XYZ file of C-alpha atoms in Angstrom:
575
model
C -141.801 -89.748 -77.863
C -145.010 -89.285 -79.349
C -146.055 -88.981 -82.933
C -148.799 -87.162 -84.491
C -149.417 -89.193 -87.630
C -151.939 -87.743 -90.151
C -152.832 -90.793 -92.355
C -153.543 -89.912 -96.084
C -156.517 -91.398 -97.601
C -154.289 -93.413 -100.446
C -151.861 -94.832 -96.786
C -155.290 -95.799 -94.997
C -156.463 -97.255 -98.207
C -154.011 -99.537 -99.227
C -153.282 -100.662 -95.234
C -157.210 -101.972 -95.440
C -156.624 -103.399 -98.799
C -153.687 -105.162 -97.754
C -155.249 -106.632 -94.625
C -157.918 -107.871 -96.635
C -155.298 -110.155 -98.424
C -154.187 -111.679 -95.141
C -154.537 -115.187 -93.984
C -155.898 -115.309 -90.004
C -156.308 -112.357 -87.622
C -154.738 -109.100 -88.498
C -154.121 -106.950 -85.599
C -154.516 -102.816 -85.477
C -150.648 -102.921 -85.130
C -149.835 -104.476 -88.379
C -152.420 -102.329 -90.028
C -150.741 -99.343 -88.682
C -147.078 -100.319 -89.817
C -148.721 -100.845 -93.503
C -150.090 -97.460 -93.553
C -146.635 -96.301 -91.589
C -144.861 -97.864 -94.983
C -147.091 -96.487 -97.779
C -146.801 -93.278 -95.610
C -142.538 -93.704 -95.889
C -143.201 -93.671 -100.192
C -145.582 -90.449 -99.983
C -143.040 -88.296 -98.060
C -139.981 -89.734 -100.471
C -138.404 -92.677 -98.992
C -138.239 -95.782 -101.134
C -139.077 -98.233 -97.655
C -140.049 -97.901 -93.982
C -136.975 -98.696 -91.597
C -138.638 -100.677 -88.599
C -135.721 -99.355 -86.712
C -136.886 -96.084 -86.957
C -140.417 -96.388 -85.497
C -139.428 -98.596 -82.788
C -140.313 -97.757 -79.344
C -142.365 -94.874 -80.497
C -145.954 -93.583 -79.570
C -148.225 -93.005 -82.443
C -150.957 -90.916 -82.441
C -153.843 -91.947 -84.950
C -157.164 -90.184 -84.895
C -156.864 -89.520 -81.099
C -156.195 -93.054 -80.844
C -152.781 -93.888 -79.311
C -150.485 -96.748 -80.606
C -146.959 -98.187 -79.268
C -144.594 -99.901 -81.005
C -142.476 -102.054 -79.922
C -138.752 -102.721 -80.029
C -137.129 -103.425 -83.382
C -137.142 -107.065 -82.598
C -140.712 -107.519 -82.048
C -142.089 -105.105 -85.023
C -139.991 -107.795 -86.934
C -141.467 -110.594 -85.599
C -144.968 -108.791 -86.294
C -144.247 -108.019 -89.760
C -142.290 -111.175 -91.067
C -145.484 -113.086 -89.451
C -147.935 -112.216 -91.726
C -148.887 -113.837 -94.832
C -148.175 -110.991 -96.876
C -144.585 -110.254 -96.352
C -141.898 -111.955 -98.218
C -137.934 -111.882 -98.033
C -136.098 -110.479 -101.084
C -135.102 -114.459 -102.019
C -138.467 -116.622 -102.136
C -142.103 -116.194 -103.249
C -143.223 -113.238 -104.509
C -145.436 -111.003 -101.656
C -147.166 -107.988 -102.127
C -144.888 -106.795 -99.231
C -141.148 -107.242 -98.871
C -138.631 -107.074 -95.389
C -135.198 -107.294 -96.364
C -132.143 -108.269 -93.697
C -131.868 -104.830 -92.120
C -135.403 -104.461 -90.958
C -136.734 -102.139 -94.064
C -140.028 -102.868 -95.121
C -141.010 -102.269 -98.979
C -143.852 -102.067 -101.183
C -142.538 -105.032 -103.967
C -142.536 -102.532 -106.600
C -140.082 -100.163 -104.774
C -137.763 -102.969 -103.797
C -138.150 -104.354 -107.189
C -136.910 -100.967 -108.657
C -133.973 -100.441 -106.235
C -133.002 -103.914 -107.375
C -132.962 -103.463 -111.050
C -131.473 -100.163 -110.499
C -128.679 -101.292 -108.463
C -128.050 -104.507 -110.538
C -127.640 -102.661 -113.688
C -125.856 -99.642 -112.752
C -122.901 -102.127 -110.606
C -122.857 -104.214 -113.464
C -122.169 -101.115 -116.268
C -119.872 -99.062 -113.692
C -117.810 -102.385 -113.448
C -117.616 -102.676 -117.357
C -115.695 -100.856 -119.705
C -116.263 -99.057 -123.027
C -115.331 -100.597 -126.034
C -113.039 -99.387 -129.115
C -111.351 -96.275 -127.938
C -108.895 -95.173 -129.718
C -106.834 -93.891 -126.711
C -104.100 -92.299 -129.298
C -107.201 -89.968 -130.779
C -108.392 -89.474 -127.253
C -105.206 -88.037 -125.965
C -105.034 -85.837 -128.709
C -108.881 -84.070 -128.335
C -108.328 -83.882 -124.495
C -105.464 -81.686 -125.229
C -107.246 -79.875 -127.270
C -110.316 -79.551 -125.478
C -109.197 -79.366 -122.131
C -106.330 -77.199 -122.344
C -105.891 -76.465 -118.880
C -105.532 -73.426 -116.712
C -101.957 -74.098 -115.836
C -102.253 -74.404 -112.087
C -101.272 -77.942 -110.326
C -104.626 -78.651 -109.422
C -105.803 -81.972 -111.282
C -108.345 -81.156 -113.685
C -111.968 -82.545 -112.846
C -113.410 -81.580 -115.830
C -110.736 -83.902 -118.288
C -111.066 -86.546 -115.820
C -114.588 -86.502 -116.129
C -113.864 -86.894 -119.865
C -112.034 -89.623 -119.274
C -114.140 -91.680 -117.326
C -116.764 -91.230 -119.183
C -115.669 -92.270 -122.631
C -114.119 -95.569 -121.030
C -116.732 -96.454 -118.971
C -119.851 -97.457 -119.711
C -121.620 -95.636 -116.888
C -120.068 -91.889 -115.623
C -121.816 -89.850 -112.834
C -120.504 -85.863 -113.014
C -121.679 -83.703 -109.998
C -121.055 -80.351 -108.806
C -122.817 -77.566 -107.743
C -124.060 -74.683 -110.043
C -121.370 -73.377 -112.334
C -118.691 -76.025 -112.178
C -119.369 -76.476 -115.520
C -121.178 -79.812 -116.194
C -122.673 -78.502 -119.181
C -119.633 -77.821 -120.480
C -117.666 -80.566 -119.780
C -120.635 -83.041 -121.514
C -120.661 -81.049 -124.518
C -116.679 -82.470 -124.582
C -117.489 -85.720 -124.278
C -120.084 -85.616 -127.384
C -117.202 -84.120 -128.983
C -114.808 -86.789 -127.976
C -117.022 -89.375 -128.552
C -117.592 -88.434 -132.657
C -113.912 -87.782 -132.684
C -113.407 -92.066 -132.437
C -113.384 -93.821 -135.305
C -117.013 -94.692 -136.402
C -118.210 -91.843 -133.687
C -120.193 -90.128 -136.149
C -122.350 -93.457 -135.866
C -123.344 -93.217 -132.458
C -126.869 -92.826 -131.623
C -126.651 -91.014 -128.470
C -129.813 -89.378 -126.657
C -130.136 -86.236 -123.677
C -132.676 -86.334 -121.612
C -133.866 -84.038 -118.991
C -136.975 -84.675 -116.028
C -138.365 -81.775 -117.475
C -139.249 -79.610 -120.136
C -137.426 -76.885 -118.806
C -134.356 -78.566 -117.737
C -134.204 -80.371 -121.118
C -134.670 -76.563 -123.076
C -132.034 -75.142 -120.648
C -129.615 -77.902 -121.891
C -129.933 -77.675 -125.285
C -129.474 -73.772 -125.126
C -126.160 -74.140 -123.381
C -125.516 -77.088 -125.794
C -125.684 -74.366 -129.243
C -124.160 -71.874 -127.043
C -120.952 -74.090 -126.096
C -119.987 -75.940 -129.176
C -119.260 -73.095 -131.519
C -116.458 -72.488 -129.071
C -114.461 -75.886 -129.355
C -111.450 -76.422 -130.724
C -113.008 -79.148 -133.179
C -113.734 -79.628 -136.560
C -116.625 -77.956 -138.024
C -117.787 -81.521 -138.967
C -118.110 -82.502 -135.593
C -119.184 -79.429 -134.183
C -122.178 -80.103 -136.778
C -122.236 -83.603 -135.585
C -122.656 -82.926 -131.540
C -126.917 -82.973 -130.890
C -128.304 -80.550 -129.569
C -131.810 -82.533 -129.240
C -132.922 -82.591 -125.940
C -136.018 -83.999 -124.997
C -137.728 -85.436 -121.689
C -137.132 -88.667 -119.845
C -140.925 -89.365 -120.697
C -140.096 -88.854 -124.294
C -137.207 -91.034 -124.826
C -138.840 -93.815 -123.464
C -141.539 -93.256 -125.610
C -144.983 -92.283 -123.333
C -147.751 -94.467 -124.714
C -151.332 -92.574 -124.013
C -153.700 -93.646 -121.429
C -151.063 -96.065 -119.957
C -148.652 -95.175 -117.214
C -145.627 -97.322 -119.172
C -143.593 -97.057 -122.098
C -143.247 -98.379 -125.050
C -138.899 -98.816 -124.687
C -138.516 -101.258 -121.631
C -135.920 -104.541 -121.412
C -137.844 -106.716 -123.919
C -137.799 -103.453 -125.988
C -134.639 -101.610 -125.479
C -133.522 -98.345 -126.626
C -131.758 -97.561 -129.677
C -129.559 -95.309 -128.209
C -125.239 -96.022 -127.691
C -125.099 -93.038 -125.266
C -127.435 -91.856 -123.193
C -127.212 -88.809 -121.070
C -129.714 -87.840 -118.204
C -128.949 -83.630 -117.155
C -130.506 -82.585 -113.272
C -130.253 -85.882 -112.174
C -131.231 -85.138 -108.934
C -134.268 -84.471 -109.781
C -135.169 -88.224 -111.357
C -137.167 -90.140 -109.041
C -136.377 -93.849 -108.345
C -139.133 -95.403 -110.114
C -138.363 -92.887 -113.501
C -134.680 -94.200 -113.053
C -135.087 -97.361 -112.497
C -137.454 -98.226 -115.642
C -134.731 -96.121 -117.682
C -131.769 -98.103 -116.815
C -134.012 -101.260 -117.632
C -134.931 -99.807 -121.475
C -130.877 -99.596 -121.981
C -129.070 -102.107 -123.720
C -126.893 -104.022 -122.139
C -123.470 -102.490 -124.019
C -125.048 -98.799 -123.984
C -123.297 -95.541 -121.912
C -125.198 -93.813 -119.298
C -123.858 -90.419 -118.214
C -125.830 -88.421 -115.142
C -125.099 -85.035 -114.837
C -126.662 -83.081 -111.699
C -125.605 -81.561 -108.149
C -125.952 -83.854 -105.234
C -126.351 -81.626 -102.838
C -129.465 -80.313 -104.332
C -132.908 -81.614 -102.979
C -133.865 -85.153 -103.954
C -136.732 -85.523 -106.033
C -140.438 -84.922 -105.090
C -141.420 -88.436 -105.851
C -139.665 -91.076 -104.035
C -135.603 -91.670 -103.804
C -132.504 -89.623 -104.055
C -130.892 -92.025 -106.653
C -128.086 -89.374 -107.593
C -127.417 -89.171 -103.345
C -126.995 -92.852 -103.131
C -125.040 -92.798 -105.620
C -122.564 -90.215 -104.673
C -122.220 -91.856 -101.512
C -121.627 -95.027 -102.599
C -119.277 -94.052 -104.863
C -117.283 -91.908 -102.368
C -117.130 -93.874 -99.127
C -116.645 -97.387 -100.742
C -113.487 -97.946 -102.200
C -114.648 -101.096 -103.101
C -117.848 -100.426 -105.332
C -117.553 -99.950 -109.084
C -118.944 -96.814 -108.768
C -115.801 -95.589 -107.036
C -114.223 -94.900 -110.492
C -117.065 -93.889 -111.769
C -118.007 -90.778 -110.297
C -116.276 -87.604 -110.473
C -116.901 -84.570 -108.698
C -116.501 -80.824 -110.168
C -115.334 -78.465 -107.343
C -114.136 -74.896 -109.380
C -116.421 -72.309 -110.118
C -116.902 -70.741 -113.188
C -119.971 -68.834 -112.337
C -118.555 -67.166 -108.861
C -115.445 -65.669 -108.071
C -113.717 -66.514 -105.212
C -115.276 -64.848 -101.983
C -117.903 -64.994 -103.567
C -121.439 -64.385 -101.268
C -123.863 -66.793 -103.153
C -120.445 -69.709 -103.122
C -119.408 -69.075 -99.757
C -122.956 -69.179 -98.020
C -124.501 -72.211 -100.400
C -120.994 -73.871 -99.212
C -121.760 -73.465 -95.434
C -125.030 -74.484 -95.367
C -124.380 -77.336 -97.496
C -121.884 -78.181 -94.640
C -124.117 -77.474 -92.007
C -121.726 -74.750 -90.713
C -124.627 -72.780 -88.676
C -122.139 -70.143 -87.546
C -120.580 -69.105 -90.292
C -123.637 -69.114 -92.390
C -124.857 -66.612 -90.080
C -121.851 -64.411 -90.292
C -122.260 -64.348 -94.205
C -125.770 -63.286 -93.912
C -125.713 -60.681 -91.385
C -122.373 -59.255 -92.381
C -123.573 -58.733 -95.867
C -121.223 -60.241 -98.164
C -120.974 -59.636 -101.357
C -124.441 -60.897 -103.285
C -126.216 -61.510 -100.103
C -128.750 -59.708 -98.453
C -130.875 -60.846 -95.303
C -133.771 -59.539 -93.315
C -135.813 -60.394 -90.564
C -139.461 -61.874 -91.743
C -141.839 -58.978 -91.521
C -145.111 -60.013 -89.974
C -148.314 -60.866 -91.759
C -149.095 -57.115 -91.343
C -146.155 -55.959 -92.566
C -145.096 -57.843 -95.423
C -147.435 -56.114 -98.230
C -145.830 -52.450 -97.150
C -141.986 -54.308 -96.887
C -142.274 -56.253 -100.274
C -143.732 -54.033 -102.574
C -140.574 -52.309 -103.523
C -139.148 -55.108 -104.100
C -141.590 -56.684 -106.280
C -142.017 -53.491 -108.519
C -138.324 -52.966 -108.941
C -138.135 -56.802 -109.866
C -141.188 -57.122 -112.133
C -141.357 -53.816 -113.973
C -138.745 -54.585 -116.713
C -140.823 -57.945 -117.420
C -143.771 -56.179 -117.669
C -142.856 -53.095 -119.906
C -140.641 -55.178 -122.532
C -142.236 -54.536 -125.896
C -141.691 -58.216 -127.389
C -142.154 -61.639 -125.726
C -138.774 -62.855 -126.099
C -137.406 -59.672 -124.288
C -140.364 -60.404 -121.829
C -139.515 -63.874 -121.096
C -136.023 -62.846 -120.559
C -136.730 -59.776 -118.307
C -138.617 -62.140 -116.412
C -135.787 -64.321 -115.544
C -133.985 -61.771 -113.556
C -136.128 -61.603 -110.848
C -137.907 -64.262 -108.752
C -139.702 -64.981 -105.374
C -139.254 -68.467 -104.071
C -140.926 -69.761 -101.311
C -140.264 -73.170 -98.733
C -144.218 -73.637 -98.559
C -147.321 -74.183 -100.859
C -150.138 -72.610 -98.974
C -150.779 -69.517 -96.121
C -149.338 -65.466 -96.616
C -145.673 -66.541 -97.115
C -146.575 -69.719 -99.682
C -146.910 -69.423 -102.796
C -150.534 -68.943 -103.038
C -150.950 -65.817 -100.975
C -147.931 -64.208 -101.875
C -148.756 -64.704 -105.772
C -152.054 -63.175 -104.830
C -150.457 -59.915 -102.777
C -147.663 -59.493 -105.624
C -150.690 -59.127 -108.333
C -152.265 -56.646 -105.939
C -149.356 -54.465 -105.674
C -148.541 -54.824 -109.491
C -152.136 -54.033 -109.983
C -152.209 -51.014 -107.556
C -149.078 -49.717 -109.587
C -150.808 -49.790 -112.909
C -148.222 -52.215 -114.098
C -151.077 -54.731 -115.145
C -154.917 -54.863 -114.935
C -155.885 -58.279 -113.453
C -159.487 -58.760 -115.121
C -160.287 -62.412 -115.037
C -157.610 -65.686 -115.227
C -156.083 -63.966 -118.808
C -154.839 -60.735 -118.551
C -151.433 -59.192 -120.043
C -148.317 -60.108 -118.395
C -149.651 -62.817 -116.576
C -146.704 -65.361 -115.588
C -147.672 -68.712 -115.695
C -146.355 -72.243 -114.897
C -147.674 -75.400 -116.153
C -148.003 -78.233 -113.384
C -148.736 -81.391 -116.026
C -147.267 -82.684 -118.786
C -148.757 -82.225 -121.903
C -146.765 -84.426 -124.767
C -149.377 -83.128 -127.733
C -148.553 -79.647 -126.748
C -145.067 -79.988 -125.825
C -145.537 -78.504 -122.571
C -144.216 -79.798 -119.809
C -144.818 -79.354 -115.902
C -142.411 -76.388 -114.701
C -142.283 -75.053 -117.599
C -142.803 -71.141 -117.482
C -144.699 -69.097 -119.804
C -146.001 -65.387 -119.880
C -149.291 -63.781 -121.581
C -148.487 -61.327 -123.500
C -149.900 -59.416 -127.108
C -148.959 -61.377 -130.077
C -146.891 -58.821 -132.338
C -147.874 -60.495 -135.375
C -151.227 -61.416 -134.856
C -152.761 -57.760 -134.198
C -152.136 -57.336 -130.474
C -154.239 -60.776 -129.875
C -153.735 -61.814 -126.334
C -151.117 -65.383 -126.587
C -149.286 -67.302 -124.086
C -145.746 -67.137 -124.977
C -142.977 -70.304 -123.907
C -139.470 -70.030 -125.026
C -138.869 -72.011 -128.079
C -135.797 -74.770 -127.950
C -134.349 -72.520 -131.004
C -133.996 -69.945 -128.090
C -136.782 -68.079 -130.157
C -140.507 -67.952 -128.480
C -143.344 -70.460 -129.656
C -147.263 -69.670 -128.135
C -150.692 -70.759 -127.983
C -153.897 -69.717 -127.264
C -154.702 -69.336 -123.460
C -157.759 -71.170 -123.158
C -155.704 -73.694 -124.638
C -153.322 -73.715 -121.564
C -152.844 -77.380 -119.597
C -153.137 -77.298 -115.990
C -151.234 -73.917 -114.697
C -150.209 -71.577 -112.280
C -149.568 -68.135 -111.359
C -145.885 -67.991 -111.326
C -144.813 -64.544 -110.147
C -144.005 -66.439 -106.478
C -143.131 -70.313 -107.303
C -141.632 -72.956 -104.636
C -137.811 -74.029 -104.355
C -138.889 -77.418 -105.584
C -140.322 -75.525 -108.110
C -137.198 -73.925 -109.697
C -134.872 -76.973 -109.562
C -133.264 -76.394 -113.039
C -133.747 -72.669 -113.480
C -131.485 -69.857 -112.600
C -132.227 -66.519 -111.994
C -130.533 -63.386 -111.971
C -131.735 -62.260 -108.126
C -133.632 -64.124 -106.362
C -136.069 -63.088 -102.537
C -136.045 -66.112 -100.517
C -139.323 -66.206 -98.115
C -139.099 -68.229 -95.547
C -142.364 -69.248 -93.191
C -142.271 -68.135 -89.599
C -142.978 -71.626 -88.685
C -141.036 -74.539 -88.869
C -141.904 -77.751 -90.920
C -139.992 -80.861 -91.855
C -139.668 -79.643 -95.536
C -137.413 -76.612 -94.268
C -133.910 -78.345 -94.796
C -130.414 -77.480 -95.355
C -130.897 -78.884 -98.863
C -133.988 -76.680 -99.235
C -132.126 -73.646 -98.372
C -128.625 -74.544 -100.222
C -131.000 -75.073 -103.853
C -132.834 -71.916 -103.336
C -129.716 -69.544 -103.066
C -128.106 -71.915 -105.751
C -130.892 -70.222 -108.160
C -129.370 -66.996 -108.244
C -126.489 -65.889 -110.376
C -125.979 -62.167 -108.824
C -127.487 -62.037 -105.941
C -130.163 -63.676 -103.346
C -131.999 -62.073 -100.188
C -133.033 -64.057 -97.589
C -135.987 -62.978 -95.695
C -136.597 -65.078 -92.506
C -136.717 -65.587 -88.847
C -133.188 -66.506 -87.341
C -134.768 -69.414 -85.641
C -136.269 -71.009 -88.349
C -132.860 -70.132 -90.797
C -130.698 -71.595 -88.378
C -133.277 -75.104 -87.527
C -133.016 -75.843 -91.185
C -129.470 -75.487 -91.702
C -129.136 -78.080 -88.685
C -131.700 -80.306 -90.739
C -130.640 -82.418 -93.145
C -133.212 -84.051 -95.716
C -133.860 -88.240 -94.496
C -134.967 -90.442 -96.979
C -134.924 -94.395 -95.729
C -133.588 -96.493 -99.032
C -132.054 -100.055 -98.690
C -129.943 -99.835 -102.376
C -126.617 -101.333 -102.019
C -124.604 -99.504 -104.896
């Protein structure tokens, strides 16, 4: 079979720098598996598998190349100066015993990674008090008086004795909830109200999200008011617990400078890349708890990895590995009923089950709606409706808290970037149409009710990339034009737009995009051609957004290619 490769700049780049480092002759071939491996880190695997590419044609700038078998592409690589094993000198390049071939800092960070998380799953917590324990479980976990074994108290459980706890589920199995009793637990123990203990989200959002459902939970516990007072509600970045130091891309907390912290816990772990999870695990110390919350199932990072996959699946299908009793997964909904459209058709196209995903959306259960893509043509007279009914209460709220809430009951969320259904033409036809309807008056990049996204971090401003924003008239400031974030206090905090970090137009924003948000209905766009980023993980995160309902516009053929598609990401850790 033949492959069209498109070589990035940075892949073509670091294959000629690399060459340049070799002793003797390099040929095209090796030059091409180089670029094939910086290539693997760019689209999200940690390392090329040799036993992928094997056999295969490769297209290169009209230029065709073929690859030999497995064997022989070892023989290549392993032949060249630059290309160590993982035991012996250290090589710029690294083939382990499978046939994977690394960059040495992503092998180096699955190694770390994996060394430290084995070693903490396989040790256990000191000083609990198991007599106090058994006591706040029952308090804390009453029950719900069916036989089924309660996930959420064994979560509990494993987390307070061990020093490293993964808790997944999908949205509303409450993970939230069931952390917010282990920071109650833990302060319960004698000399609890001594632990340092830090939360951490990957971003901004995530981390404001958290510490909302953090004030909103702990009122409700069956606790002492001096521990309620005790649980944080502090939640910060991953970037800011580790301590960003400007103009460098490390931190100041690393090994030789650990964190303070007793407990650490990391919410939408899915989201953490392997390098960002693999330099936190180094900054612990050696006797300090890490607890990841996050749903598997959801899409991997953007950067490289799916550290919260691997370790899901290591933990499940090896009955061996420490992480076995470490990981527990939540499987009842609080947030759906049973029968439920949005449970029942995020569960089948988790599971790949083509058929009855289709019988969900076309028979219109409960919460879901679907519709055939309308054509380029088409679309602005087919969406408009929909856009005006969903973006009218945003835009006629008379404060910018109500405005920032309004605005979370309605989204667009697209699989693509770029072209009509992407995010940049469609955030371009829904200002049209709001425009046309006299619902806002698009003069210049500032204009009222402008939603916004940031795409970089800014630390000094304490704005972070995804997080969402709308411009909107400053109450107390005479009607002066402001761009208005929520505020961790659940309040609303703003700045001046020319101010603004790098942003966005956010009416429209990508599924990636709203990992860690929810909305109340969400319009799912789907692009009338296929690509390799339309995946049953794609599709099961987007409808996972929604809390009342989702509508799924798309072709059949392209809806039913990505539930058949599962997201591949090559990774050699051995959990």
């Amino acid at each position: 079979m033949s492959i069209e490769y498109q070589e990035r700049a940075i892949d073509r780049h670091f294959a000629t720098f690399i060459c340049h480092q070799v002793t003797g002759e390099v040929s095209d071939l090796f030059r091409l598996v180089v670029s094939l491996a910086s290539s693997a880190i760019g689209k999200g695997s940690s390392c090329l598998n040799l036993a992928d590419i094997e056999g295969e044609s490769v297209m290169v700038d009209k230029r065709e190349f073929f690859l030999p078998r497995f064997e022989l592409l070892r023989e290549l690589v392993m032949s060249s100066s630059v290309v160590g094993l993982p035991v012996g000198p250290l090589r710029p390049l690294v083939l382990d015993g499978s046939g994977r071939l690394y960059l040495y800092r992503y092998w180096h960070y699955e190694q770390e990674l994996a060394r430290i998380v084995l070693q903490k799953a396989g040790a256990a917590s000191a000083n609990i008090d198991e007599a106090l324990l058994l006591d706040g479980l029952a308090r804390l976990f009453p029950g719900s008086g069916d036989s089924k074994p309660d996930r959420q108290k064994e979560a509990a459980v494993v987390a307070l004795h061990r020093q490293f706890c993964v808790i997944s589920g999908a949205p509303g199995t409450g993970k939230t909830s069931t952390v917010v009793r282990v920071l109650a637990l833990l302060l319960e123990q004698d000399g609890g109200r001594r632990q340092r203990i830090a939360m951490a989200a990957p971003t901004g959002k995530a981390a404001a999200r958290l510490k909302k459902s953090i004030n909103d939970i702990k009122n409700s516990l069956d606790c002492s008011g001096e521990v309620k007072a005790a649980i944080p509600d502090d939640v910060v970045t991953i970037h800011r617990v580790l301590g960003t130091l400007h103009g460098s891309s490390r931190f100041r907390h690393s090994a030789r400078n650990p964190l303070p912290f007793d407990t650490v816990i990391i919410d939408e772990a899915s989201m953490v890349a392997l390098p960002m999870m693999s330099t936190l695990v180094t900054a612990l110390r050696p006797d300090a708890r890490l607890v990841l919350l996050g749903d598997r199932d959801q899409l991997a990072s953007v950067e490289s990895g799916s550290v919260l996959g691997d370790l899901c699946r290591a933990g499940a299908e090896n009955p061996t590995s420490p992480l076995n009793g470490s990981l527990v997964m939540l499987e009842k909904n609080y947030r759906f009923q049973s029968g439920s459209g949005i449970a029942e058709i995020s569960r089948a196209v988790n599971g790949g089950m083509l058929r009855e995903a289709l019988e969900l959306l076309k028979g219109s259960a409960a919460g879901i709606t679907w519709q055939t893509l309308p054509s380029r043509e088409e679309l602005p007279g087919t969406l408009v409706k929909k856009v005006v009914e969903g973006y009218r209460g945003y835009l006629e709220a008379v404060s910018p808290l109500e405005a920032l809430e309004q605005f979370d009951r309605f989204r667009i969320l697209c699989a693509l970037r770029d072209g009509p259904y992407g995010v940049g033409g469609l955030n371009h036809t829904v200002e049209k149409m709001l425009a046309r309807e006299g619902l806002i008056s698009p003069k210049g990049n500032f204009y009222c009710g402008r939603p916004l996204m940031i795409t970089v971090n800014n630390h000094a401003m304490r704005l972070f990339n995804g997080d969402t924003g709308i411009l909107f008239p400053d109450p107390e400031n005479g009607g002066e034009l402001r761009a208005f974030f929520p505020a961790a206090d659940g309040g609303v905090r703003s700045l001046a737009p020319e101010r603004l970090p790098q942003h966005e137009t956010a009416y429209a924003i990508t599924i990636h995009k709203s990992q860690g948000s929810e909305f109340g209905r969400v319009l799912m766009i789907l692009p009338p051609i296929d690509s390799e980023l339309l995946t049953r993980e794609l599709l099961y995160t987007g409808i996972t957004r929604a809390k009342e309902s989702v509508e799924i516009w798309a072709n059949e053929d392209i809806f039913c290619s990505a539930v058949r598609k599962k997201t591949k990401r090559s990774s050699g850790i051995n959990f």
